[in-house]
Short mmCIF file of C-alpha atoms in Angstrom, two decimals:
data_model
loop_
_atom_site.label_atom_id
_atom_site.label_comp_id
_atom_site.label_asym_id
_atom_site.label_seq_id
_atom_site.Cartn_x
_atom_site.Cartn_y
_atom_site.Cartn_z
CA ASP A 1 -77.09 -70.26 11.73
CA ALA A 2 -73.60 -71.71 11.62
CA GLY A 3 -72.37 -72.80 15.06
CA ILE A 4 -69.71 -70.23 15.74
CA THR A 5 -69.00 -68.69 19.13
CA GLN A 6 -66.42 -66.15 20.15
CA SER A 7 -65.07 -65.45 23.61
CA PRO A 8 -64.87 -63.12 25.28
CA ARG A 9 -67.53 -60.92 23.68
CA HIS A 10 -66.12 -57.78 25.28
CA LYS A 11 -62.69 -57.07 26.75
CA VAL A 12 -60.90 -54.04 28.11
CA THR A 13 -57.15 -54.34 28.54
CA GLU A 14 -54.10 -52.17 28.98
CA THR A 15 -51.36 -51.37 26.51
CA GLY A 16 -48.56 -53.91 26.57
CA THR A 17 -50.56 -56.84 27.91
CA PRO A 18 -51.09 -60.03 25.91
CA VAL A 19 -54.65 -60.86 24.89
CA THR A 20 -56.09 -64.06 23.46
CA LEU A 21 -59.41 -64.28 21.66
CA ARG A 22 -61.06 -67.60 21.01
CA CYS A 23 -63.22 -68.79 18.14
CA HIS A 24 -65.05 -72.09 18.47
CA GLN A 25 -67.05 -73.82 15.73
CA THR A 26 -69.28 -76.87 15.75
CA GLU A 27 -69.55 -77.20 11.95
CA ASN A 28 -66.30 -79.11 11.36
CA HIS A 29 -65.33 -76.61 8.66
CA ARG A 30 -61.73 -76.76 7.54
CA TYR A 31 -61.17 -73.04 7.00
CA MET A 32 -61.22 -70.44 9.75
CA TYR A 33 -60.47 -66.73 9.55
CA TRP A 34 -59.87 -63.76 11.84
CA TYR A 35 -60.92 -60.28 10.70
CA ARG A 36 -60.98 -56.88 12.31
CA GLN A 37 -63.58 -54.27 11.56
CA ASP A 38 -62.75 -50.58 11.82
CA PRO A 39 -64.61 -47.48 10.62
CA GLY A 40 -63.55 -46.53 7.11
CA HIS A 41 -61.87 -49.90 6.51
CA GLY A 42 -64.59 -52.50 6.38
CA LEU A 43 -63.39 -55.96 7.38
CA ARG A 44 -59.71 -56.78 6.99
CA LEU A 45 -58.21 -60.25 7.17
CA ILE A 46 -55.66 -60.77 9.95
CA HIS A 47 -54.84 -64.49 9.70
CA TYR A 48 -56.53 -67.60 8.43
CA SER A 49 -56.22 -71.35 8.85
CA TYR A 50 -56.71 -74.11 6.30
CA GLY A 51 -56.38 -76.99 8.74
CA VAL A 52 -55.05 -78.01 12.12
CA LYS A 53 -51.65 -76.38 12.61
CA ASP A 54 -51.88 -74.82 9.11
CA THR A 55 -52.12 -71.04 9.18
CA ASP A 56 -51.20 -68.10 7.00
CA LYS A 57 -51.09 -64.32 7.19
CA GLY A 58 -53.69 -61.89 5.95
CA GLU A 59 -53.31 -58.24 5.04
CA VAL A 60 -53.00 -56.86 8.62
CA SER A 61 -51.10 -59.57 10.50
CA ASP A 62 -48.44 -57.47 12.26
CA GLY A 63 -48.75 -57.71 16.03
CA TYR A 64 -50.99 -60.79 15.87
CA SER A 65 -50.36 -64.51 16.04
CA VAL A 66 -52.73 -67.46 15.73
CA SER A 67 -52.88 -71.08 16.64
CA ARG A 68 -55.11 -73.98 15.72
CA SER A 69 -54.51 -77.21 17.60
CA LYS A 70 -58.00 -78.60 17.02
CA THR A 71 -60.40 -78.33 14.09
CA GLU A 72 -62.97 -76.53 16.20
CA ASP A 73 -60.78 -73.86 17.83
CA PHE A 74 -58.87 -70.96 16.33
CA LEU A 75 -57.08 -68.60 18.72
CA LEU A 76 -55.96 -65.06 17.99
CA THR A 77 -53.26 -63.60 20.24
CA LEU A 78 -52.23 -59.99 20.49
CA GLU A 79 -48.70 -60.41 21.75
CA SER A 80 -48.47 -56.94 23.30
CA ALA A 81 -51.68 -55.00 22.85
CA THR A 82 -51.54 -51.45 21.48
CA SER A 83 -54.25 -48.81 21.24
CA SER A 84 -54.29 -49.25 17.45
CA GLN A 85 -55.61 -52.77 18.04
CA THR A 86 -58.80 -51.43 19.58
CA SER A 87 -61.36 -52.88 17.22
CA VAL A 88 -64.13 -55.39 16.73
CA TYR A 89 -62.78 -58.83 15.88
CA PHE A 90 -64.75 -61.36 13.88
CA CYS A 91 -64.09 -65.00 13.32
CA ALA A 92 -65.40 -66.70 10.19
CA ILE A 93 -65.52 -70.25 8.87
CA SER A 94 -65.96 -71.87 5.50
CA GLU A 95 -66.07 -75.42 4.23
CA ASP A 96 -63.79 -74.76 1.31
CA PRO A 97 -61.81 -71.77 0.05
CA GLY A 98 -63.97 -69.59 -2.14
CA GLU A 99 -67.12 -70.85 -0.45
CA THR A 100 -69.33 -68.52 1.52
CA GLN A 101 -67.86 -67.53 4.86
CA TYR A 102 -70.02 -67.55 7.97
CA PHE A 103 -69.23 -65.14 10.76
CA GLY A 104 -69.29 -65.30 14.52
CA PRO A 105 -70.88 -62.60 16.71
CA GLY A 106 -67.66 -60.64 17.24
CA THR A 107 -65.44 -59.56 20.13
CA ARG A 108 -65.21 -55.89 21.01
CA LEU A 109 -61.71 -55.11 22.30
CA LEU A 110 -60.66 -51.85 23.90
CA VAL A 111 -56.97 -51.26 24.58
CA LEU A 112 -56.34 -48.38 26.98
CA ASP B 1 -55.25 -49.27 -1.89
CA GLN B 2 -58.93 -50.04 -1.63
CA GLN B 3 -59.67 -52.72 -4.21
CA VAL B 4 -63.36 -52.85 -3.34
CA LYS B 5 -65.11 -49.53 -2.87
CA GLN B 6 -68.49 -48.59 -1.54
CA ASN B 7 -68.60 -44.86 -2.12
CA SER B 8 -71.86 -44.18 -0.31
CA PRO B 9 -71.39 -44.49 3.46
CA SER B 10 -75.13 -44.18 4.02
CA LEU B 11 -78.44 -44.39 2.22
CA SER B 12 -82.00 -43.67 3.34
CA VAL B 13 -84.99 -45.15 1.52
CA GLN B 14 -88.72 -45.03 2.13
CA GLU B 15 -90.35 -48.30 3.13
CA GLY B 16 -91.78 -50.10 0.12
CA ARG B 17 -89.46 -48.40 -2.37
CA ILE B 18 -86.37 -49.87 -4.03
CA SER B 19 -82.99 -49.71 -2.29
CA ILE B 20 -79.94 -49.76 -4.56
CA LEU B 21 -76.52 -50.27 -3.01
CA ASN B 22 -73.45 -49.90 -5.18
CA CYS B 23 -69.97 -51.37 -5.16
CA ASP B 24 -66.98 -50.83 -7.46
CA TYR B 25 -63.83 -52.88 -7.73
CA THR B 26 -60.45 -52.31 -9.33
CA ASN B 27 -58.95 -55.80 -9.48
CA SER B 28 -59.93 -57.39 -12.81
CA MET B 29 -59.07 -60.86 -11.44
CA PHE B 30 -62.02 -60.78 -9.04
CA ASP B 31 -64.55 -63.30 -10.29
CA TYR B 32 -66.77 -64.01 -7.29
CA PHE B 33 -68.76 -61.38 -5.43
CA LEU B 34 -70.86 -61.47 -2.28
CA TRP B 35 -73.05 -59.18 -0.24
CA TYR B 36 -73.20 -59.40 3.53
CA LYS B 37 -75.62 -57.68 5.87
CA LYS B 38 -74.67 -56.63 9.38
CA TYR B 39 -76.83 -55.59 12.30
CA PRO B 40 -75.27 -53.76 15.29
CA ALA B 41 -73.50 -56.03 17.78
CA GLU B 42 -73.80 -59.03 15.46
CA GLY B 43 -71.54 -60.66 12.90
CA PRO B 44 -72.08 -60.17 9.17
CA THR B 45 -74.55 -62.59 7.60
CA PHE B 46 -74.35 -63.79 4.03
CA LEU B 47 -77.04 -62.38 1.77
CA ILE B 48 -76.40 -63.21 -1.88
CA SER B 49 -73.53 -63.92 -4.26
CA ILE B 50 -72.73 -63.87 -7.96
CA SER B 51 -69.96 -65.33 -10.08
CA SER B 52 -68.47 -63.57 -13.06
CA ILE B 53 -70.14 -65.94 -15.53
CA LYS B 54 -73.46 -64.33 -14.65
CA ASP B 55 -74.68 -60.76 -14.77
CA LYS B 56 -77.66 -61.18 -12.46
CA ASN B 57 -78.68 -63.33 -9.52
CA GLU B 58 -81.99 -63.17 -7.65
CA ASP B 59 -83.10 -64.41 -4.27
CA GLY B 60 -86.52 -63.24 -3.23
CA ARG B 61 -86.47 -59.49 -2.68
CA PHE B 62 -82.73 -59.31 -3.32
CA THR B 63 -81.09 -59.08 -6.74
CA VAL B 64 -77.42 -58.56 -7.46
CA PHE B 65 -76.30 -57.18 -10.80
CA LEU B 66 -72.75 -57.45 -12.11
CA ASN B 67 -71.29 -55.25 -14.85
CA LYS B 68 -67.84 -56.68 -15.53
CA SER B 69 -66.83 -54.10 -18.11
CA ALA B 70 -67.53 -51.29 -15.63
CA LYS B 71 -66.21 -53.33 -12.66
CA HIS B 72 -69.40 -52.51 -10.85
CA LEU B 73 -71.98 -54.46 -8.92
CA SER B 74 -75.18 -53.41 -7.27
CA LEU B 75 -77.65 -54.88 -4.81
CA HIS B 76 -81.33 -54.15 -5.32
CA ILE B 77 -83.82 -54.67 -2.52
CA VAL B 78 -87.47 -54.54 -3.57
CA PRO B 79 -89.62 -53.73 -1.70
CA SER B 80 -87.56 -52.31 1.14
CA GLN B 81 -88.67 -53.22 4.64
CA PRO B 82 -87.75 -51.77 8.06
CA GLY B 83 -85.85 -54.97 8.90
CA ASP B 84 -83.51 -54.23 5.99
CA SER B 85 -81.98 -51.36 7.96
CA ALA B 86 -78.39 -52.52 8.47
CA VAL B 87 -74.86 -52.06 7.17
CA TYR B 88 -74.23 -53.82 3.86
CA PHE B 89 -70.77 -54.97 2.81
CA CYS B 90 -69.80 -56.13 -0.63
CA ALA B 91 -66.87 -58.52 -0.92
CA ALA B 92 -64.88 -60.02 -3.76
CA SER B 93 -62.48 -62.88 -4.33
CA ALA B 94 -60.55 -64.47 -7.17
CA PRO B 95 -60.93 -68.26 -6.70
CA LEU B 96 -60.21 -69.03 -10.35
CA PHE B 97 -56.84 -67.31 -9.90
CA GLY B 98 -56.05 -69.13 -6.67
CA ASN B 99 -56.99 -66.28 -4.35
CA GLU B 100 -60.01 -67.28 -2.35
CA LYS B 101 -59.52 -64.65 0.33
CA LEU B 102 -62.34 -62.12 0.55
CA THR B 103 -61.66 -58.42 0.10
CA PHE B 104 -64.37 -56.28 1.67
CA GLY B 105 -65.66 -52.82 0.93
CA THR B 106 -66.10 -50.28 3.70
CA GLY B 107 -69.86 -50.75 3.96
CA THR B 108 -73.03 -48.75 3.33
CA ARG B 109 -75.47 -48.06 6.16
CA LEU B 110 -79.02 -48.48 4.85
CA THR B 111 -81.87 -46.89 6.77
CA ILE B 112 -85.43 -47.72 5.79
CA ILE B 113 -87.84 -44.97 6.75
CA PRO B 114 -91.30 -46.25 7.78
#
């Protein structure tokens, strides 16, 4: 299994508060991704990174920001959490674009 | 606009029989396709892939078929085992056209009946 961890694994927060999710990898892969999984939508890409300090938006990036200051860490921040951001968030990594992506265990976020 | 569609939300199959999961896509630029399997409370795990230069790829009990003219792919699992019960996602990308980002379907929940 690829060495990918996500923290926290579960979080409950209130509307309007900022939330940061962390993805940590030990594989030294260049590409990292954040997805959210919702019923009826499958997995949707929020943001991705193609190197330290290099990030780009996915299809559902509104309300989210990311940062990558080290190869191994990719942070996802919900600037002001809303109930529509209640979801399961997955981090993924890949060695190159177009290569198979490997997923972390997920973070279940509930925004009340 | 759902570019990758899995029209069957669920499927039940008897143990030992063949499971066939289907996926349709609308974007003709997609040229790389993958299947992922997901157990509850875990992340998706890669199962098998196929590029558009092939129409079939096998890995043990798993075979993926690609019909480019119909924009359709299917995953066959033979024989089905209880441990195959999971949600299966198909995904597609267009690396030859500079778009390596994966587009996922909505998933099919497979239940293997002992």
